[in-house]
C-alpha positions as a LaTeX table, in Angstrom:
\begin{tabular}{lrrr}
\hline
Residue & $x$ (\AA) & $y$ (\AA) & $z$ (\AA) \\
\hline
Unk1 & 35.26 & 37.62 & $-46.92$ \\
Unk2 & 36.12 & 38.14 & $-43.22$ \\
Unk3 & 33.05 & 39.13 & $-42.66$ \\
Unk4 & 31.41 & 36.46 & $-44.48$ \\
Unk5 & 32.84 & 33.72 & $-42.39$ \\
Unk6 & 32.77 & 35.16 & $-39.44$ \\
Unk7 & 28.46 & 35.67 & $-40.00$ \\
Unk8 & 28.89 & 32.00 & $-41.13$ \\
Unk9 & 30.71 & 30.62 & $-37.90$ \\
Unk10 & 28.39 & 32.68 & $-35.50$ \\
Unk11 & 25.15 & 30.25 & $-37.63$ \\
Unk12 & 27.11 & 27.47 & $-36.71$ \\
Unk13 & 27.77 & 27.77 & $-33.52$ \\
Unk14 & 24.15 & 28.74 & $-33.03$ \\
Unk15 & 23.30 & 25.55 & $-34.71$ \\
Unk16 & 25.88 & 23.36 & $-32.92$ \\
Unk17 & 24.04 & 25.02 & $-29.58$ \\
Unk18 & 21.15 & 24.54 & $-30.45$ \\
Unk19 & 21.42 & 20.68 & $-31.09$ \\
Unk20 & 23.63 & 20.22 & $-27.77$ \\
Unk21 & 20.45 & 21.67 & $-26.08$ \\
Unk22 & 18.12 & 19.49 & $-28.11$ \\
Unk23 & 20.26 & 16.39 & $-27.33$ \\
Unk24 & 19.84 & 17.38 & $-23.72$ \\
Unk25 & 16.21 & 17.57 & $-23.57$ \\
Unk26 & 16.16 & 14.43 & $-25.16$ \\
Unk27 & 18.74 & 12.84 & $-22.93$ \\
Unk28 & 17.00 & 14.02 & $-19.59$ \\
Unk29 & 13.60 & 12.73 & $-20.86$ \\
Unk30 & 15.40 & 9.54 & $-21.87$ \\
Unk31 & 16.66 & 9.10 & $-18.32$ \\
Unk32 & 13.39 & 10.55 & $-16.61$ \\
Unk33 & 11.98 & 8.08 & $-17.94$ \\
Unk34 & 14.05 & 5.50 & $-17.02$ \\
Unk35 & 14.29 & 6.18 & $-13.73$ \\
Unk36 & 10.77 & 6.65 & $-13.32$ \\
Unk37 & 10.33 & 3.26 & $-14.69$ \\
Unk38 & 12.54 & 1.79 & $-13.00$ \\
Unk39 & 10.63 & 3.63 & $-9.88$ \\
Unk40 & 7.53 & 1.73 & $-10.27$ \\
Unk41 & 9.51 & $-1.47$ & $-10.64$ \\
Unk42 & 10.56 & $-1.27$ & $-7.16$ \\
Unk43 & 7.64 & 0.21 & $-5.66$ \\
Unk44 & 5.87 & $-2.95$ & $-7.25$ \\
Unk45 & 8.30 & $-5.44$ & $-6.11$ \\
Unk46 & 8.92 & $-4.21$ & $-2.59$ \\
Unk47 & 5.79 & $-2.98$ & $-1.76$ \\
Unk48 & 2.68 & $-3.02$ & $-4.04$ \\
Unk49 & 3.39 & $-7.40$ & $-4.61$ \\
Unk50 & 3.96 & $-7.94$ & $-1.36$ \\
Unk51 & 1.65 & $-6.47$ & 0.81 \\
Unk52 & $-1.89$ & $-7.55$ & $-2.00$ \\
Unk53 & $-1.61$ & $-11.07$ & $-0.16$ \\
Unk54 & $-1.41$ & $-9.31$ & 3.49 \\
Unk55 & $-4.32$ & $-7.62$ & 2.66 \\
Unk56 & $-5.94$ & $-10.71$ & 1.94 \\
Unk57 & $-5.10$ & $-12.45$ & 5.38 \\
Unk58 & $-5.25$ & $-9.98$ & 7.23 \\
Unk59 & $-9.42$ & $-9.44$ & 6.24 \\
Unk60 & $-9.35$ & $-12.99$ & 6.79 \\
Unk61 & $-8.24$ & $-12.52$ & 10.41 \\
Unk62 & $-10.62$ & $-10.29$ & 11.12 \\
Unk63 & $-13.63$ & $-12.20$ & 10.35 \\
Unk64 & $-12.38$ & $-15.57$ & 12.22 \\
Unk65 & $-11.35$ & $-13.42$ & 15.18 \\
Unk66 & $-14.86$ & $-11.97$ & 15.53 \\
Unk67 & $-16.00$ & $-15.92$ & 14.91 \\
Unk68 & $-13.55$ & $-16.74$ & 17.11 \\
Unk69 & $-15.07$ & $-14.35$ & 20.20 \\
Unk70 & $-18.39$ & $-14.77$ & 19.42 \\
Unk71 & $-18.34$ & $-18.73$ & 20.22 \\
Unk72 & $-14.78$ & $-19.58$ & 21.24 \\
Unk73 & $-14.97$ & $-23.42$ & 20.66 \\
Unk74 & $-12.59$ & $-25.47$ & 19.86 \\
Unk75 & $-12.53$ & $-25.80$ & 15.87 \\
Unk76 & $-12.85$ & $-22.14$ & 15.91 \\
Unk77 & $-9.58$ & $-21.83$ & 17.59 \\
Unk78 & $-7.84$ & $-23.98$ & 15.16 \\
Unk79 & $-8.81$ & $-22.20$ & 12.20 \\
Unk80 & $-8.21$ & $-19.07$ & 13.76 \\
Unk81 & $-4.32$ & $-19.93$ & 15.00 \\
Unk82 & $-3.82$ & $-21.17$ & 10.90 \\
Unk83 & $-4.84$ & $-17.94$ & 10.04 \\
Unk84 & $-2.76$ & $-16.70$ & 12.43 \\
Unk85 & 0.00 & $-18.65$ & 10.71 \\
Unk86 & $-0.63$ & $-17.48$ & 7.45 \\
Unk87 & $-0.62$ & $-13.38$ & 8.18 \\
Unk88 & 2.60 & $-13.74$ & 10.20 \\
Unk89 & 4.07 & $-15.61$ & 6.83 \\
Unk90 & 3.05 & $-12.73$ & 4.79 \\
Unk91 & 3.54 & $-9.73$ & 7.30 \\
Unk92 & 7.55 & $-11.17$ & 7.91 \\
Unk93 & 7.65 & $-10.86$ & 3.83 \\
Unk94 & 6.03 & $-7.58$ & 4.04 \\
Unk95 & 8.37 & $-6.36$ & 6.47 \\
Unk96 & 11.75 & $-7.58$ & 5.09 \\
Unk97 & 10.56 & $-6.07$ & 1.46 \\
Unk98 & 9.74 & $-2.35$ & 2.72 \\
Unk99 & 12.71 & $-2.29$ & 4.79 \\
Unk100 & 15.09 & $-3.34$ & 2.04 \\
Unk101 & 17.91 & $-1.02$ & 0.57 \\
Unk102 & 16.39 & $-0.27$ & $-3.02$ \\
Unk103 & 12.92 & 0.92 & $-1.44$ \\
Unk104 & 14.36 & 3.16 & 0.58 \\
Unk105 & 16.32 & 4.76 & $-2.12$ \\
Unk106 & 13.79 & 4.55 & $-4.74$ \\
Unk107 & 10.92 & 6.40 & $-2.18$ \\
Unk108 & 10.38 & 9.71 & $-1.30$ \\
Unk109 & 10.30 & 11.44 & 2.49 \\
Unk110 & 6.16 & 11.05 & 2.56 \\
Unk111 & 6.26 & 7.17 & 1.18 \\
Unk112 & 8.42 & 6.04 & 3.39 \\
Unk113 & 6.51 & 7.51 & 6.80 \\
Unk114 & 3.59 & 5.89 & 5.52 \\
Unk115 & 5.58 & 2.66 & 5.34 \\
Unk116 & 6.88 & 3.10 & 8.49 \\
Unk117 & 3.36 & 3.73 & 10.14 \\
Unk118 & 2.10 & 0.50 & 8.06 \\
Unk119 & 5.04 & $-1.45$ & 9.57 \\
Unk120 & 4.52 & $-0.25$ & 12.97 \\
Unk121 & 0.31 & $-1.25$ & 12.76 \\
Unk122 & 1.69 & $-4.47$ & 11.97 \\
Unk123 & 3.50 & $-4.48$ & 14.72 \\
Unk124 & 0.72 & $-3.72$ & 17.26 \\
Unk125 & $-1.10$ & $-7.34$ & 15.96 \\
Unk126 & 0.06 & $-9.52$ & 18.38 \\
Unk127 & $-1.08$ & $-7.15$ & 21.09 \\
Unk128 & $-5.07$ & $-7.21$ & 19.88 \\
Unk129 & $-4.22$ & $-10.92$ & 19.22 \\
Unk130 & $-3.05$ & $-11.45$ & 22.96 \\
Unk131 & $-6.32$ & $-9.33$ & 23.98 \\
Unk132 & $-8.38$ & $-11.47$ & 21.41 \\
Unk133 & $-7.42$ & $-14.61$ & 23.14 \\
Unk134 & $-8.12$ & $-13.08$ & 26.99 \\
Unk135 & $-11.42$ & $-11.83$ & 25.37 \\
Unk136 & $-10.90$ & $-8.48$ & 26.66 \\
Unk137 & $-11.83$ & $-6.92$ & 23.65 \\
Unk138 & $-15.06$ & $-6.55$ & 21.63 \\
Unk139 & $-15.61$ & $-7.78$ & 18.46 \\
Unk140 & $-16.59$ & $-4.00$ & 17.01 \\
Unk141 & $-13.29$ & $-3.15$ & 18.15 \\
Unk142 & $-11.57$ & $-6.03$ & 16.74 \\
Unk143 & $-13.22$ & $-4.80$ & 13.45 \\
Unk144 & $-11.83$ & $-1.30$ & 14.03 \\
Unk145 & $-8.25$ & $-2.64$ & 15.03 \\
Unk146 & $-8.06$ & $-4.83$ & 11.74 \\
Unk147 & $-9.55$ & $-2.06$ & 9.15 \\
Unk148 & $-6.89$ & 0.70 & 10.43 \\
Unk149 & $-4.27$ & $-2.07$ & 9.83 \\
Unk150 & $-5.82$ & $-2.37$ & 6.12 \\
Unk151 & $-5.92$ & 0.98 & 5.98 \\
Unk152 & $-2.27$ & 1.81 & 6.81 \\
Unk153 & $-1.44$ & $-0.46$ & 3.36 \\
Unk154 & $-3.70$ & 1.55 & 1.62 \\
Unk155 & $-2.50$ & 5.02 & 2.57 \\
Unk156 & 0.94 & 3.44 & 1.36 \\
Unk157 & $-0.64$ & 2.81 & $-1.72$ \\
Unk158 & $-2.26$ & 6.49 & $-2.10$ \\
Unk159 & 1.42 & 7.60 & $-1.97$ \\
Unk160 & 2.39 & 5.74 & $-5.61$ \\
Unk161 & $-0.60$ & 6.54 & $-6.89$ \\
Unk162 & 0.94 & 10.10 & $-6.66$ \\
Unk163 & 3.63 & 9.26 & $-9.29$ \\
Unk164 & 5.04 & 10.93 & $-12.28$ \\
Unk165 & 3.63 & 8.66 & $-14.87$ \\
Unk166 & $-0.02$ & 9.92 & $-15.40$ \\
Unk167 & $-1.18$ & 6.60 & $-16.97$ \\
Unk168 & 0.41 & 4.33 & $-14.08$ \\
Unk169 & $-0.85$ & 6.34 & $-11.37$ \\
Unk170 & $-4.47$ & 6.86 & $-12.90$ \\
Unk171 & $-4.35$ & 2.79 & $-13.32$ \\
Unk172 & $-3.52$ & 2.62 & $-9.31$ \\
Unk173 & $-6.18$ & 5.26 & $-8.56$ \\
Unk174 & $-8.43$ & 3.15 & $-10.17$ \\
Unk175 & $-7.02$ & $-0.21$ & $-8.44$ \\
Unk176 & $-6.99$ & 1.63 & $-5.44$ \\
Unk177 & $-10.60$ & 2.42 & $-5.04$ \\
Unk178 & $-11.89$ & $-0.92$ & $-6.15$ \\
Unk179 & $-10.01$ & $-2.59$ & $-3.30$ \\
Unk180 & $-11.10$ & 0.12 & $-0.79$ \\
Unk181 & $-14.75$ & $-0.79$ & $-1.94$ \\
Unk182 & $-13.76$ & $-4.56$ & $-1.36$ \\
Unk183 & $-12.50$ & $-3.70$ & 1.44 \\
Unk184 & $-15.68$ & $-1.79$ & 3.19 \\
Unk185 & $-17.71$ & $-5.02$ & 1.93 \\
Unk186 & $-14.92$ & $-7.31$ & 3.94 \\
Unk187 & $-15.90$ & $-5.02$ & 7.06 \\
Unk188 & $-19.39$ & $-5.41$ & 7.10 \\
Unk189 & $-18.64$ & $-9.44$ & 7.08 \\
Unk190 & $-16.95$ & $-9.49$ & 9.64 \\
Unk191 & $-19.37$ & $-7.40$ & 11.87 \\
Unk192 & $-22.43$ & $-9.49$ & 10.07 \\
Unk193 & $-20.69$ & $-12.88$ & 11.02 \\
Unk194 & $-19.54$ & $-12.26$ & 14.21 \\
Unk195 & $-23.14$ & $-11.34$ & 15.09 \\
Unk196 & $-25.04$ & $-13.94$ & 13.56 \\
Unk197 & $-22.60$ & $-16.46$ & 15.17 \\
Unk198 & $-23.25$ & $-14.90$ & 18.69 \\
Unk199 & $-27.11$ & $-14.79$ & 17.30 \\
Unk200 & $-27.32$ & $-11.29$ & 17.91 \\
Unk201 & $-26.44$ & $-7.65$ & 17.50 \\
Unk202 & $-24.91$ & $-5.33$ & 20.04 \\
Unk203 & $-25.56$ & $-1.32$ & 19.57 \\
Unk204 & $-21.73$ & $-0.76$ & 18.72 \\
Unk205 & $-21.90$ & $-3.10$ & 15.76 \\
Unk206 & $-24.77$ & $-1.87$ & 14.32 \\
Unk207 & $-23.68$ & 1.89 & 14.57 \\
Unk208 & $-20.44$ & 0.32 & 12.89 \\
Unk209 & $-22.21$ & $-1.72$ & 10.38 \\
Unk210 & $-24.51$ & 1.58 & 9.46 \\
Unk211 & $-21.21$ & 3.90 & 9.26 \\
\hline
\end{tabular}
């Protein structure tokens, strides 16, 4: 009889293991998943949401500032500095988002140097704006200085695309390479406009516009 229980304890215990480890596993993938959810929230909120309108301005910048130094008259100024007006709105957003607490912590090492090198892009603007407005600066550049801006919000962007979830980061991949297709397009404008303004096209642009 001894021996009996004993054989029958030594199954239960087995058993009782065996669901503690089950519950674990299920527990941990519970709160993976959580956490990874909760992940994407704030990469979405502080980062993704944010910066979708920058993009918008900033390709909007561009192409006036090219207008803008291929005739420099008067209403071209205007709608330049309101442009002007509008990027700074969104970059200061932009900026106090990606620096916030909850980023930081939700981010790994490699996300956050890529926001820090998008921040500090941002942060060279108002130098190629102050050589924009001496005209010390050619409009192929100004293309060049605007699309590596772009760019640094898109190599942000390759970073959660590099998540856990499979589904959300295949959807970003996705999202991702639409907007850098939209984004090539946006270049070309800008170096098309900028020369039929001027009514013509310099070497640099059209190696630019060809690349």
């Amino acid at each position: 009889m001894r021996f009996r229980n004993s054989r029958l304890r030594t199954k239960v215990t087995a058993m009782l293991v065996s669901l503690a480890a089950l519950w674990a596993f299920a527990a941990w993938v519970t709160l993976r998943e959580g956490i990874n959810l909760l992940w994407v929230t704030t990469y979405d909120s502080q980062l993704a949401t944010p910066t979708d309108p920058l993009l918008v301005e900033l390709q909007r910048e561009r192409r006036l500032s090219t207008v803008y130094l291929a005739s420099p008259g008067t209403a071209q100024r205007q709608a330049l500095d309101a442009q002007r007006a509008r990027t700074d709105k969104e970059r200061a957003t932009v900026r106090r988002l990606a620096r916030s607490r909850s980023l930081e912590m939700a981010a790994d090492d490699v996300l956050m140097r890529r926001v820090n090198e998008m921040l500090a892009q941002l942060d060279r603007l108002d130098g190629a704006r102050r050589q924009i407005d001496a005209r010390t600066i050619g409009r192929p550049q100004v293309v060049s200085f605007y699309s590596e801006a772009v760019e640094s919000v898109f190599r942000a962007y390759d970073e959660i695309s590099a998540l856990d979830d499979e589904q959300i980061a295949k959807d970003t991949r996705a999202l991702l390479q639409l907007n850098r297709q939209w984004e090539l397009l946006s270049q070309e404008d800008a170096l098309l406009v900028g020369a039929l303004t001027s009514g013509r096209l310099t070497a640099a642009e059209h190696t630019q516009f060809t690349q």
